[in-house]
PDB file of C-alpha atoms in Angstrom:
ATOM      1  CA  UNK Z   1     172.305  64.207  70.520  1.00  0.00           C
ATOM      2  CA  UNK Z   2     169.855  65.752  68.092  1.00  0.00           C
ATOM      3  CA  UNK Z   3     171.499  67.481  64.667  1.00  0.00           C
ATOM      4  CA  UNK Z   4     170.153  71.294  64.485  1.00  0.00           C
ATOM      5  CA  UNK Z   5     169.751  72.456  60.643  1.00  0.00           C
ATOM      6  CA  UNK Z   6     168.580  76.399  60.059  1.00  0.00           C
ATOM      7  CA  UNK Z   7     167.577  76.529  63.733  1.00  0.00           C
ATOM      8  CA  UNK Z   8     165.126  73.493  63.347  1.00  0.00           C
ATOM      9  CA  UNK Z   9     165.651  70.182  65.719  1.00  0.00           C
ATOM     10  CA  UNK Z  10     166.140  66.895  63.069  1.00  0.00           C
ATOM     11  CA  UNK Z  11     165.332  64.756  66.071  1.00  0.00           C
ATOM     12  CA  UNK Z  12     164.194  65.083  69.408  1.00  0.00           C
ATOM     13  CA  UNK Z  13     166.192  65.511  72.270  1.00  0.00           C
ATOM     14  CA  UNK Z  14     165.737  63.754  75.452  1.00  0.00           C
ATOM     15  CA  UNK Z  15     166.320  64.419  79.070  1.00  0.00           C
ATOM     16  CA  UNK Z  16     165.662  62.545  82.260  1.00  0.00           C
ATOM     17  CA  UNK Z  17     161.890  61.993  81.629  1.00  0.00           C
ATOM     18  CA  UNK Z  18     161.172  64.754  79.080  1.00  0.00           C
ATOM     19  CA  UNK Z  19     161.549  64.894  75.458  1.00  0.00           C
ATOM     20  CA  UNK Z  20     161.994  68.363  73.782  1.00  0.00           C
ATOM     21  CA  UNK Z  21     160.450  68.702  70.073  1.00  0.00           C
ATOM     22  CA  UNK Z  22     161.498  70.853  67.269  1.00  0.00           C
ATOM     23  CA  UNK Z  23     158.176  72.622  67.350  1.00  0.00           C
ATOM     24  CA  UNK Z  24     159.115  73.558  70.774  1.00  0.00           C
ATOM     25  CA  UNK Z  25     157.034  71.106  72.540  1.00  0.00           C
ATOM     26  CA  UNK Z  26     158.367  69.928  75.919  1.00  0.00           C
ATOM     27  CA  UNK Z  27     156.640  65.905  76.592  1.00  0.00           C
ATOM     28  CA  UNK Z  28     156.815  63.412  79.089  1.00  0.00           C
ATOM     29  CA  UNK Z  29     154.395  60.314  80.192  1.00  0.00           C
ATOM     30  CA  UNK Z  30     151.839  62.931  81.841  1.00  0.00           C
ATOM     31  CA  UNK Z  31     152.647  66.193  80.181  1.00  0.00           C
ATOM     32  CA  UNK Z  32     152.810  68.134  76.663  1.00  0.00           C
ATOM     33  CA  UNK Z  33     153.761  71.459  77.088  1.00  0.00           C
ATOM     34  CA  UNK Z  34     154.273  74.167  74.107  1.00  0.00           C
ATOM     35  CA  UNK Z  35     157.242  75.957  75.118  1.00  0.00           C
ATOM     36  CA  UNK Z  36     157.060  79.929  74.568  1.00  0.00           C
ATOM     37  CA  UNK Z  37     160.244  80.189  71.378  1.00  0.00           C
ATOM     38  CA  UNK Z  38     162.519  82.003  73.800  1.00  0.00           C
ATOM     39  CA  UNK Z  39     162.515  79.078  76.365  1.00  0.00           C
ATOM     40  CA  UNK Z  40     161.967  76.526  73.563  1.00  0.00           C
ATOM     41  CA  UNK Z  41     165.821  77.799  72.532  1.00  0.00           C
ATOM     42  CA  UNK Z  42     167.782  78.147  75.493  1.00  0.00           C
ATOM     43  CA  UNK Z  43     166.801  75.022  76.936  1.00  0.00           C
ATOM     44  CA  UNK Z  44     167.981  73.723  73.394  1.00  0.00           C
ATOM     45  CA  UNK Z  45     171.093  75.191  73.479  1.00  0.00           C
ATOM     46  CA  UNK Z  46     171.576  74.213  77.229  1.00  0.00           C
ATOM     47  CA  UNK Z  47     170.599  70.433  76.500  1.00  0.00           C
ATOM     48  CA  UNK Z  48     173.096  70.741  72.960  1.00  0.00           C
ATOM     49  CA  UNK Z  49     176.064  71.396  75.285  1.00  0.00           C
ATOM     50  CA  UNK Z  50     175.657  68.091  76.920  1.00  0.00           C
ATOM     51  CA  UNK Z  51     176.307  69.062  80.451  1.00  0.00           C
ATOM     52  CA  UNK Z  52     179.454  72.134  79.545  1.00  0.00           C
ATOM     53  CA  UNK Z  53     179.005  75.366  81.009  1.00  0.00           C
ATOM     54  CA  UNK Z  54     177.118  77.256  78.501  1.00  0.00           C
ATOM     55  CA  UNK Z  55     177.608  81.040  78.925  1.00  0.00           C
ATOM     56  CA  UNK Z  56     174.949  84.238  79.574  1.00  0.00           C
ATOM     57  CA  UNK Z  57     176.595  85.877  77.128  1.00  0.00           C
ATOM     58  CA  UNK Z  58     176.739  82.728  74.575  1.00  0.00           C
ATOM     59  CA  UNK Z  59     172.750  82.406  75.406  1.00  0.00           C
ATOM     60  CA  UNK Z  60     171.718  86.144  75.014  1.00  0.00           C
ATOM     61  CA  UNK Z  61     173.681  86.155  71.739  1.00  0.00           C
ATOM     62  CA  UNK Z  62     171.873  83.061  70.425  1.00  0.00           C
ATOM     63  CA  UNK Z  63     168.405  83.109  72.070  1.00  0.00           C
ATOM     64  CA  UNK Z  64     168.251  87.323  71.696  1.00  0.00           C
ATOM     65  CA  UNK Z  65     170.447  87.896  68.169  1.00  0.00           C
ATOM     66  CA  UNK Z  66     168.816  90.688  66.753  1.00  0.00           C
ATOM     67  CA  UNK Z  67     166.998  91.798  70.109  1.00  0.00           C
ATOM     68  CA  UNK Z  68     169.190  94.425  73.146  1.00  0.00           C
ATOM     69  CA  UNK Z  69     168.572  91.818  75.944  1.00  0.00           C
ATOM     70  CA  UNK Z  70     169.646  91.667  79.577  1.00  0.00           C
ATOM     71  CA  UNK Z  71     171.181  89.235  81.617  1.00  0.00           C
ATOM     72  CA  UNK Z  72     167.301  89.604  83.897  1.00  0.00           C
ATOM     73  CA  UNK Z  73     165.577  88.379  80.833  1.00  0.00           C
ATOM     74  CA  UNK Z  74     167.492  84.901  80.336  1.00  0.00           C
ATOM     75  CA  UNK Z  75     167.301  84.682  84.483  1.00  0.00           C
ATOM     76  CA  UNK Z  76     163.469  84.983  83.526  1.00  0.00           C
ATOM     77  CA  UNK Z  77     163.388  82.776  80.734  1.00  0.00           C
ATOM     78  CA  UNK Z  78     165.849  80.037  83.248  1.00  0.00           C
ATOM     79  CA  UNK Z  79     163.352  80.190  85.814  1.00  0.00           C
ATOM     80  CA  UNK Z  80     160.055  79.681  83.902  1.00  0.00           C
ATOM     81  CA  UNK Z  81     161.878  76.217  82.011  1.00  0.00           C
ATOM     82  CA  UNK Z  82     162.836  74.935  86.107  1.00  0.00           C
ATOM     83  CA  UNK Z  83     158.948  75.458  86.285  1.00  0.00           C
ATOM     84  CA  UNK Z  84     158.232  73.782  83.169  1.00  0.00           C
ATOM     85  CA  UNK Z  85     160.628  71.132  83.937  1.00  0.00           C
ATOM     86  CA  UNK Z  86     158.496  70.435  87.434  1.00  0.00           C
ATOM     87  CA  UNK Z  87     160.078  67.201  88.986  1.00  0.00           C
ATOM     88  CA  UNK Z  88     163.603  67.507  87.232  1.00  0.00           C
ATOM     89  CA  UNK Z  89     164.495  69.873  90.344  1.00  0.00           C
ATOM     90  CA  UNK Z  90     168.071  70.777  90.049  1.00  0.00           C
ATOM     91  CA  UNK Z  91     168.581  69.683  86.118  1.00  0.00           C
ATOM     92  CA  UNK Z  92     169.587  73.274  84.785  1.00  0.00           C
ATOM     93  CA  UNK Z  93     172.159  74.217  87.635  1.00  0.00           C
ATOM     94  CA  UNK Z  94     173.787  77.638  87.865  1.00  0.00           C
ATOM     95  CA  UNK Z  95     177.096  78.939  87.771  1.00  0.00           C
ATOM     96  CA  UNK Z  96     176.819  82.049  89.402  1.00  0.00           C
ATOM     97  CA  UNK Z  97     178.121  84.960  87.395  1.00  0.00           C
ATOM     98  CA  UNK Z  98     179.445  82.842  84.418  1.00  0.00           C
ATOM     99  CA  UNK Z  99     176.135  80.939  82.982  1.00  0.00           C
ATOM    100  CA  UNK Z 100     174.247  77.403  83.072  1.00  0.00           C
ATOM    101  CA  UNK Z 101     174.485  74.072  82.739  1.00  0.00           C
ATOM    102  CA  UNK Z 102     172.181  70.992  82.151  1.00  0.00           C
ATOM    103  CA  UNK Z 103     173.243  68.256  84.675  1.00  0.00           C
ATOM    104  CA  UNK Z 104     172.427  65.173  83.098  1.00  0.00           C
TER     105      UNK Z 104
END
């Protein structure tokens, strides 16, 4: 798994058939994507968590810190990464009213 120092990924971090960068570029064999920074983070702090329930609450604190955000702008930011994530269809699953949870 990739080491985070002052918010910035050492090394990228690879799932199924994507790779996610620490500029917040999301690759695979066909695709380069430049993640918007609030997806870019939660789907790093959902793929850092290796597959453990990762909390709204943990994720607004960490993706939002200095921001007031609700719990309809992470479902937001979950369902634009399922769209980036196009043919990894049921990789960030949810666990209705507690959080998320990569599955691989």
């Amino acid at each position: 798994m990739a080491v985070v120092n002052d918010g910035v990924l050492a090394t990228p971090m690879v799932v199924e058939r994507w790779t996610l960068h620490g500029d917040g570029r999301l690759t695979s064999e066909d695709s380069d994507i430049q993640l918007p920074p609030k997806e870019w983070q939660v789907l790093r702090l959902l793929l850092s968590s290796a597959g453990v329930l990762v909390t709204k609450d943990h994720l607004l604190e960490q993706a939002w810190p200095h921001n007031e955000a609700t719990e309809e702008s992470l479902t937001r930011c979950i369902c634009s990464l399922r769209k980036y994530l196009k043919g990894g269809e049921g990789l960030i699953k949810t666990v209705y009213g507690k959080g998320y949870r990569v599955t691989c």
